[in-house]
Amino acid sequence: MGRQTACITHRAVPQRLKGRCRSPQRGGSSLQGSSQGSAVRLSAHGLSPKGEVHWNLGWENLHSIAVERGEARLTAHDVLLVTTGERTGRSPNDRFIVDEPGLADKVWWGKVNKSTDSKTFDHLLGMVRTHLDSADQLFVKDAFCGADPNYRMPVRLVTEKAWHAAFMHNMFIRAESDELEAHDPEFTILHAPDLKAIPSRDGTHSDAFVVLALDRGLVIVGGMHYAGEIKKAIFTIMNHILPLKGLLPMHCSANTDDENSALFFGLSGTGKTTLSADPRRALVGDDEHGWSDDGVFNFEGGCYAKLIDLSEEDEPAIYATTHIPGSILENVVLNADGTPDFANASLTQNTRGSYPIEFIENRTPDSMAGHPKDVVFLTCDAFGVLPPLSRLTPEQAAYHFISGYTAKVAGTEVGINEPQATFSTCFGAPFMPRHPGVYADLLSAKIKRHDAKCWLINTGWSGGVYGVGDRISLKYTRAMITSILDGELEGVDYTKHLVFGLQMPTTCPNVPSEILSPRNTWADKDAYDDKANELADAFNANFAQFSDNANAEILDAAPKATVRN
């Protein structure tokens, strides 16, 4: 349903949200069980709540309660505004998977997938249950992860905050009333944002924690209000389970022209959400998808877009959602008149908007599409070395997919204050529990089977490193994407990047030719060569951990540092 159907209410008191309009979102029922009945139903999760329990409230009631309880306020457009305190992005050092027999046997343990033991989990689980049992109100939200009915997973959130339940309502596949009655979650998140851990006592890294117990069907969250950890925990589980069924889970956005779909892989800040919002193509989803034998399907029922420097001119579809009741703005600062100041980064660079996918008018009705014709890897290169547009061979595609080079953008993680070069396998290592080779093999097989073309787009810097050069214009990046999807790069000439071996088009419609070869944009060509060699060395050092499992063709796709005379 489009944004014109949203009910715009008056701006007097919080109660205006109650009963004023029907939810514009699928499955927006306002069912509420009694405390006694709810306690019985929650006993399956080891909970015996003393307070009131709200089951599957619609967004209007959840927003109203959040305002009444002081969890949130409303903007001039009656959109819910929340702040998350110290943590305004993911906390990767506080995230663990329980190392116990079963599904965890196939986890690729390391710096990303950190383990904790059963004893520590049981201790933290007891703390979370005690905390939730003592809450004056609990909010339960049932939904699904995965738009394809053949592969969707029923999930549940139990939280002490109304606004987090509203986030769950926005971000996952909303259940119909008859589905709610029979809902049996495969995974449940017990969410206690006000509960602080003591690391020396509780075995955590800090006062916050996210712990996944794969075979118990449980996730516990404590000490953090940032909502993104809710959806990323469930996505991590899907990314672990789907390969067992021969499906490729992907950290990517997707859109389609009804005949051909396109995938956009990339980490936060690379343009994944922005570039998939195309007025000429229907959005499938903006963050996580599965690729089955039938095509691609969205994991989500909503979008979680970065809002920093958002403008109506550059991103009209996303901008429109920030004016629709039902949306949630996270860590956005308001002007004196109650309107959002999207240029204000005083709380964080990682300002976010959560909204149901129905708020995007140009979308697929079922969040599904056919097999991709084009696969685009997005990177935000802080070195200013990579071309803004490159065509990849299948071997180069495998190499860059496994490498997952980009820059962490300020605010997306705790402690990141400026872009930093990083390598994140599969362009989503924090959410991929298995060995990268599992996902790379699945991608390669599907690209080959469906004859998809692969591209590398640099949305980062040109003309110099971060702080010296300029970020590549969004207008030009959009033109490059359009040319890819319209097949306009088929007959043009290409030149080869001397270090990375990438095929760079010499012309692209509506893009200045001089920016297509990055070396040309640097005033100091020797400085560019040095930086290109430096980045090549970083690529090769990172890929050394995967070289034993890569074939000769993929290894040959690695960059080769040159020697300047």
CSV table of N, CA, C and O in Angstrom, one decimal, residues 344-432:
chain,number,residue,atom,x,y,z
A,344,ASN,N,22.2,17.1,10.7
A,344,ASN,CA,22.7,17.1,12.1
A,344,ASN,C,23.2,15.8,12.5
A,344,ASN,O,22.4,14.8,12.7
A,345,ALA,N,24.5,15.6,12.7
A,345,ALA,CA,25.1,14.4,13.2
A,345,ALA,C,25.6,14.4,14.6
A,345,ALA,O,26.5,13.7,15.0
A,346,SER,N,25.0,15.3,15.4
A,346,SER,CA,25.5,15.5,16.8
A,346,SER,C,25.3,14.3,17.6
A,346,SER,O,26.0,14.0,18.6
A,347,LEU,N,24.3,13.4,17.3
A,347,LEU,CA,24.1,12.2,18.1
A,347,LEU,C,24.9,11.1,17.5
A,347,LEU,O,25.5,10.2,18.1
A,348,THR,N,24.9,11.0,16.1
A,348,THR,CA,25.6,10.0,15.4
A,348,THR,C,25.6,10.2,13.9
A,348,THR,O,24.6,10.9,13.4
A,349,GLN,N,26.5,9.7,13.2
A,349,GLN,CA,26.5,9.7,11.7
A,349,GLN,C,25.5,8.6,11.3
A,349,GLN,O,25.0,8.7,10.1
A,350,ASN,N,25.2,7.7,12.1
A,350,ASN,CA,24.4,6.5,11.8
A,350,ASN,C,22.9,6.8,12.1
A,350,ASN,O,22.2,5.9,12.7
A,351,THR,N,22.3,7.9,11.7
A,351,THR,CA,20.9,8.1,11.9
A,351,THR,C,20.2,7.2,11.0
A,351,THR,O,20.6,6.9,9.9
A,352,ARG,N,19.0,6.7,11.5
A,352,ARG,CA,18.3,5.7,10.8
A,352,ARG,C,16.8,5.9,10.7
A,352,ARG,O,16.2,6.6,11.6
A,353,GLY,N,16.2,5.4,9.7
A,353,GLY,CA,14.7,5.4,9.5
A,353,GLY,C,14.2,4.0,9.3
A,353,GLY,O,14.7,3.3,8.5
A,354,SER,N,13.2,3.6,10.1
A,354,SER,CA,12.6,2.2,10.0
A,354,SER,C,11.2,2.4,9.5
A,354,SER,O,10.4,3.2,10.0
A,355,TYR,N,10.9,1.7,8.4
A,355,TYR,CA,9.5,1.9,7.8
A,355,TYR,C,9.1,0.6,7.1
A,355,TYR,O,10.0,-0.1,6.6
A,356,PRO,N,7.8,0.3,7.1
A,356,PRO,CA,7.4,-0.9,6.3
A,356,PRO,C,7.6,-0.7,4.9
A,356,PRO,O,7.6,0.4,4.3
A,357,ILE,N,7.9,-1.8,4.2
A,357,ILE,CA,8.2,-1.7,2.8
A,357,ILE,C,7.0,-1.2,2.0
A,357,ILE,O,7.2,-0.6,0.9
A,358,GLU,N,5.8,-1.3,2.5
A,358,GLU,CA,4.6,-0.8,1.9
A,358,GLU,C,4.7,0.8,1.7
A,358,GLU,O,4.0,1.3,0.8
A,359,PHE,N,5.6,1.4,2.5
A,359,PHE,CA,5.7,2.9,2.3
A,359,PHE,C,6.5,3.3,1.1
A,359,PHE,O,6.6,4.4,0.8
A,360,ILE,N,7.1,2.3,0.5
A,360,ILE,CA,7.8,2.5,-0.8
A,360,ILE,C,6.7,2.1,-1.9
A,360,ILE,O,6.4,1.0,-2.0
A,361,GLU,N,6.3,3.1,-2.7
A,361,GLU,CA,5.2,2.9,-3.6
A,361,GLU,C,5.6,1.9,-4.7
A,361,GLU,O,4.9,1.0,-5.1
A,362,ASN,N,6.9,2.1,-5.2
A,362,ASN,CA,7.3,1.3,-6.3
A,362,ASN,C,8.1,0.1,-5.8
A,362,ASN,O,9.3,0.1,-5.6
A,363,ARG,N,7.3,-1.0,-5.5
A,363,ARG,CA,7.9,-2.2,-4.9
A,363,ARG,C,7.2,-3.4,-5.5
A,363,ARG,O,6.1,-3.3,-6.1
A,364,THR,N,7.8,-4.6,-5.3
A,364,THR,CA,7.1,-5.8,-5.7
A,364,THR,C,6.1,-6.1,-4.6
A,364,THR,O,6.3,-5.9,-3.5
A,365,PRO,N,4.9,-6.6,-5.0
A,365,PRO,CA,3.8,-6.8,-4.0
A,365,PRO,C,4.1,-7.9,-3.0
A,365,PRO,O,3.6,-7.9,-1.9
A,366,ASP,N,5.0,-8.9,-3.5
A,366,ASP,CA,5.2,-10.0,-2.6
A,366,ASP,C,6.7,-10.1,-2.1
A,366,ASP,O,7.1,-11.1,-1.5
A,367,SER,N,7.5,-9.0,-2.4
A,367,SER,CA,8.9,-9.0,-2.0
A,367,SER,C,9.7,-10.1,-2.6
A,367,SER,O,10.6,-10.7,-1.9
A,368,MET,N,9.3,-10.5,-3.8
A,368,MET,CA,10.0,-11.6,-4.5
A,368,MET,C,10.3,-11.2,-5.9
A,368,MET,O,9.6,-10.3,-6.4
A,369,ALA,N,11.3,-11.8,-6.6
A,369,ALA,CA,11.6,-11.5,-8.0
A,369,ALA,C,12.3,-12.7,-8.6
A,369,ALA,O,12.7,-13.7,-7.9
A,370,GLY,N,12.5,-12.6,-9.9
A,370,GLY,CA,13.2,-13.7,-10.6
A,370,GLY,C,14.7,-13.7,-10.5
A,370,GLY,O,15.2,-12.9,-9.7
A,371,HIS,N,15.3,-14.5,-11.2
A,371,HIS,CA,16.8,-14.6,-11.1
A,371,HIS,C,17.5,-13.3,-11.6
A,371,HIS,O,17.1,-12.7,-12.5
A,372,PRO,N,18.6,-12.9,-10.9
A,372,PRO,CA,19.2,-11.7,-11.3
A,372,PRO,C,19.9,-11.8,-12.6
A,372,PRO,O,20.5,-12.8,-13.0
A,373,LYS,N,19.9,-10.7,-13.4
A,373,LYS,CA,20.7,-10.5,-14.6
A,373,LYS,C,22.0,-9.8,-14.3
A,373,LYS,O,23.0,-10.1,-15.0
A,374,ASP,N,22.0,-8.9,-13.3
A,374,ASP,CA,23.2,-8.2,-12.9
A,374,ASP,C,23.4,-8.3,-11.4
A,374,ASP,O,22.5,-8.2,-10.6
A,375,VAL,N,24.7,-8.5,-11.0
A,375,VAL,CA,25.1,-8.6,-9.7
A,375,VAL,C,26.1,-7.5,-9.5
A,375,VAL,O,27.2,-7.5,-10.1
A,376,VAL,N,25.8,-6.5,-8.6
A,376,VAL,CA,26.7,-5.4,-8.4
A,376,VAL,C,27.3,-5.4,-7.0
A,376,VAL,O,26.6,-5.5,-6.0
A,377,PHE,N,28.6,-5.3,-6.9
A,377,PHE,CA,29.3,-5.2,-5.6
A,377,PHE,C,29.6,-3.7,-5.4
A,377,PHE,O,30.2,-3.1,-6.2
A,378,LEU,N,29.2,-3.2,-4.2
A,378,LEU,CA,29.4,-1.8,-3.9
A,378,LEU,C,30.5,-1.7,-2.8
A,378,LEU,O,30.5,-2.5,-1.9
A,379,THR,N,31.4,-0.8,-3.1
A,379,THR,CA,32.5,-0.6,-2.1
A,379,THR,C,32.7,0.9,-1.9
A,379,THR,O,32.5,1.7,-2.9
A,380,CYS,N,33.0,1.3,-0.7
A,380,CYS,CA,33.3,2.7,-0.4
A,380,CYS,C,34.8,2.8,-0.2
A,380,CYS,O,35.2,2.5,0.9
A,381,ASP,N,35.5,3.1,-1.2
A,381,ASP,CA,37.0,3.0,-1.2
A,381,ASP,C,37.5,4.3,-0.6
A,381,ASP,O,37.6,5.4,-1.3
A,382,ALA,N,38.0,4.3,0.6
A,382,ALA,CA,38.6,5.5,1.3
A,382,ALA,C,40.0,5.8,0.7
A,382,ALA,O,40.5,6.9,1.0
A,383,PHE,N,40.6,4.9,0.0
A,383,PHE,CA,41.9,5.2,-0.6
A,383,PHE,C,41.8,6.0,-1.9
A,383,PHE,O,42.8,6.5,-2.3
A,384,GLY,N,40.6,6.0,-2.5
A,384,GLY,CA,40.5,6.7,-3.8
A,384,GLY,C,41.2,6.0,-4.9
A,384,GLY,O,41.6,6.6,-5.9
A,385,VAL,N,41.4,4.7,-4.8
A,385,VAL,CA,42.1,3.9,-5.8
A,385,VAL,C,41.2,3.2,-6.8
A,385,VAL,O,41.4,3.3,-8.0
A,386,LEU,N,40.1,2.6,-6.4
A,386,LEU,CA,39.3,1.7,-7.3
A,386,LEU,C,38.5,2.6,-8.2
A,386,LEU,O,38.0,3.7,-7.8
A,387,PRO,N,38.3,2.1,-9.4
A,387,PRO,CA,37.5,2.8,-10.4
A,387,PRO,C,36.0,3.0,-9.9
A,387,PRO,O,35.5,2.1,-9.2
A,388,PRO,N,35.3,4.0,-10.3
A,388,PRO,CA,33.9,4.1,-10.0
A,388,PRO,C,33.0,3.1,-10.6
A,388,PRO,O,32.0,2.8,-10.1
A,389,LEU,N,33.5,2.5,-11.7
A,389,LEU,CA,32.8,1.4,-12.4
A,389,LEU,C,33.7,0.4,-13.0
A,389,LEU,O,34.6,0.8,-13.8
A,390,SER,N,33.5,-0.8,-12.8
A,390,SER,CA,34.3,-1.9,-13.4
A,390,SER,C,33.5,-3.1,-13.7
A,390,SER,O,32.5,-3.4,-13.0
A,391,ARG,N,33.8,-3.8,-14.8
A,391,ARG,CA,33.2,-5.1,-15.1
A,391,ARG,C,34.1,-6.2,-14.6
A,391,ARG,O,35.4,-6.1,-14.8
A,392,LEU,N,33.5,-7.2,-14.0
A,392,LEU,CA,34.3,-8.3,-13.4
A,392,LEU,C,34.1,-9.6,-14.2
A,392,LEU,O,33.0,-9.9,-14.7
A,393,THR,N,35.2,-10.3,-14.3
A,393,THR,CA,35.1,-11.7,-14.8
A,393,THR,C,34.6,-12.6,-13.6
A,393,THR,O,34.5,-12.1,-12.5
A,394,PRO,N,34.1,-13.8,-13.9
A,394,PRO,CA,33.6,-14.6,-12.9
A,394,PRO,C,34.6,-14.9,-11.8
A,394,PRO,O,34.3,-14.9,-10.6
A,395,GLU,N,35.9,-15.0,-12.1
A,395,GLU,CA,36.9,-15.2,-11.2
A,395,GLU,C,37.2,-14.0,-10.3
A,395,GLU,O,37.4,-14.1,-9.1
A,396,GLN,N,37.1,-12.8,-10.9
A,396,GLN,CA,37.3,-11.6,-10.2
A,396,GLN,C,36.1,-11.4,-9.2
A,396,GLN,O,36.2,-10.9,-8.1
A,397,ALA,N,34.9,-11.8,-9.7
A,397,ALA,CA,33.7,-11.7,-8.9
A,397,ALA,C,33.9,-12.5,-7.6
A,397,ALA,O,33.6,-12.1,-6.5
A,398,ALA,N,34.4,-13.7,-7.8
A,398,ALA,CA,34.6,-14.6,-6.6
A,398,ALA,C,35.6,-14.0,-5.7
A,398,ALA,O,35.4,-14.0,-4.4
A,399,TYR,N,36.7,-13.4,-6.3
A,399,TYR,CA,37.7,-12.9,-5.4
A,399,TYR,C,37.2,-11.7,-4.6
A,399,TYR,O,37.5,-11.6,-3.4
A,400,HIS,N,36.5,-10.8,-5.3
A,400,HIS,CA,36.0,-9.6,-4.6
A,400,HIS,C,34.9,-9.9,-3.6
A,400,HIS,O,34.7,-9.2,-2.6
A,401,PHE,N,34.1,-10.9,-3.9
A,401,PHE,CA,33.0,-11.3,-3.0
A,401,PHE,C,33.7,-11.9,-1.7
A,401,PHE,O,33.2,-11.5,-0.6
A,402,ILE,N,34.7,-12.7,-1.8
A,402,ILE,CA,35.3,-13.2,-0.7
A,402,ILE,C,36.1,-12.1,0.1
A,402,ILE,O,36.1,-12.1,1.3
A,403,SER,N,36.7,-11.2,-0.6
A,403,SER,CA,37.4,-10.1,0.0
A,403,SER,C,36.5,-9.2,0.7
A,403,SER,O,36.7,-8.8,1.9
A,404,GLY,N,35.4,-8.7,0.0
A,404,GLY,CA,34.5,-7.8,0.6
A,404,GLY,C,35.1,-6.5,1.1
A,404,GLY,O,34.8,-6.0,2.2
A,405,TYR,N,35.9,-5.9,0.3
A,405,TYR,CA,36.6,-4.6,0.7
A,405,TYR,C,35.6,-3.4,0.7
A,405,TYR,O,34.8,-3.3,-0.2
A,406,THR,N,35.8,-2.6,1.7
A,406,THR,CA,35.0,-1.4,1.8
A,406,THR,C,35.7,-0.5,2.9
A,406,THR,O,36.8,-0.8,3.3
A,407,ALA,N,35.0,0.5,3.3
A,407,ALA,CA,35.4,1.3,4.4
A,407,ALA,C,34.2,1.3,5.4
A,407,ALA,O,33.1,1.5,5.0
A,408,LYS,N,34.5,1.1,6.7
A,408,LYS,CA,33.5,1.3,7.7
A,408,LYS,C,33.3,2.8,7.8
A,408,LYS,O,34.2,3.6,8.0
A,409,VAL,N,32.0,3.2,7.7
A,409,VAL,CA,31.6,4.6,7.7
A,409,VAL,C,31.3,5.0,9.1
A,409,VAL,O,30.8,4.2,9.9
A,410,ALA,N,31.7,6.2,9.5
A,410,ALA,CA,31.5,6.8,10.8
A,410,ALA,C,30.1,6.5,11.4
A,410,ALA,O,29.1,6.8,10.7
A,411,GLY,N,30.1,6.0,12.6
A,411,GLY,CA,28.8,5.8,13.3
A,411,GLY,C,28.2,4.4,13.1
A,411,GLY,O,27.3,4.1,13.9
A,412,THR,N,28.6,3.6,12.2
A,412,THR,CA,27.9,2.4,12.0
A,412,THR,C,28.3,1.3,13.0
A,412,THR,O,27.6,0.4,13.2
A,413,GLU,N,29.4,1.6,13.7
A,413,GLU,CA,29.8,0.7,14.8
A,413,GLU,C,30.4,1.6,15.9
A,413,GLU,O,30.9,2.7,15.7
A,414,VAL,N,30.3,1.1,17.1
A,414,VAL,CA,30.8,1.8,18.3
A,414,VAL,C,32.3,2.0,18.1
A,414,VAL,O,33.0,1.1,17.7
A,415,GLY,N,32.8,3.2,18.2
A,415,GLY,CA,34.2,3.5,18.1
A,415,GLY,C,34.7,3.9,16.8
A,415,GLY,O,35.9,4.3,16.6
A,416,ILE,N,33.8,3.9,15.7
A,416,ILE,CA,34.2,4.3,14.4
A,416,ILE,C,33.8,5.7,14.2
A,416,ILE,O,32.6,6.0,14.1
A,417,ASN,N,34.8,6.6,14.1
A,417,ASN,CA,34.5,8.0,14.0
A,417,ASN,C,34.9,8.6,12.6
A,417,ASN,O,34.5,9.7,12.3
A,418,GLU,N,35.6,7.8,11.8
A,418,GLU,CA,35.9,8.2,10.4
A,418,GLU,C,36.1,7.0,9.6
A,418,GLU,O,36.3,5.9,10.2
A,419,PRO,N,35.9,7.1,8.3
A,419,PRO,CA,36.0,5.8,7.5
A,419,PRO,C,37.3,5.1,7.7
A,419,PRO,O,38.4,5.7,7.8
A,420,GLN,N,37.3,3.8,7.8
A,420,GLN,CA,38.4,3.0,7.9
A,420,GLN,C,38.4,1.8,7.0
A,420,GLN,O,37.3,1.2,6.8
A,421,ALA,N,39.5,1.6,6.3
A,421,ALA,CA,39.5,0.5,5.3
A,421,ALA,C,39.3,-0.9,6.1
A,421,ALA,O,39.9,-1.1,7.2
A,422,THR,N,38.5,-1.7,5.5
A,422,THR,CA,38.3,-3.0,6.1
A,422,THR,C,37.9,-4.0,5.1
A,422,THR,O,37.5,-3.7,3.9
A,423,PHE,N,38.0,-5.3,5.4
A,423,PHE,CA,37.6,-6.4,4.5
A,423,PHE,C,36.6,-7.2,5.3
A,423,PHE,O,36.8,-7.7,6.4
A,424,SER,N,35.4,-7.4,4.7
A,424,SER,CA,34.3,-8.1,5.3
A,424,SER,C,33.8,-9.1,4.3
A,424,SER,O,33.1,-8.8,3.3
A,425,THR,N,34.1,-10.4,4.5
A,425,THR,CA,33.8,-11.4,3.5
A,425,THR,C,32.4,-11.5,3.2
A,425,THR,O,31.5,-11.3,4.1
A,426,CYS,N,32.1,-11.7,1.9
A,426,CYS,CA,30.7,-11.7,1.4
A,426,CYS,C,30.0,-10.4,1.6
A,426,CYS,O,28.8,-10.4,1.5
A,427,PHE,N,30.7,-9.3,1.8
A,427,PHE,CA,30.1,-8.0,2.0
A,427,PHE,C,29.1,-8.1,3.2
A,427,PHE,O,28.2,-7.4,3.2
A,428,GLY,N,29.4,-9.0,4.1
A,428,GLY,CA,28.5,-9.1,5.3
A,428,GLY,C,29.1,-10.0,6.3
A,428,GLY,O,28.3,-10.8,6.9
A,429,ALA,N,30.4,-10.1,6.5
A,429,ALA,CA,31.0,-11.0,7.5
A,429,ALA,C,30.3,-11.0,8.9
A,429,ALA,O,30.2,-12.1,9.4
A,430,PRO,N,29.9,-9.9,9.4
A,430,PRO,CA,29.4,-9.9,10.8
A,430,PRO,C,28.1,-10.8,10.9
A,430,PRO,O,27.7,-11.1,12.0
A,431,PHE,N,27.5,-11.1,9.7
A,431,PHE,CA,26.2,-11.8,9.7
A,431,PHE,C,26.3,-13.1,9.0
A,431,PHE,O,25.3,-13.8,8.8
A,432,MET,N,27.5,-13.6,8.7
A,432,MET,CA,27.7,-14.8,8.0
A,432,MET,C,28.5,-15.8,8.9
A,432,MET,O,29.7,-15.8,8.9
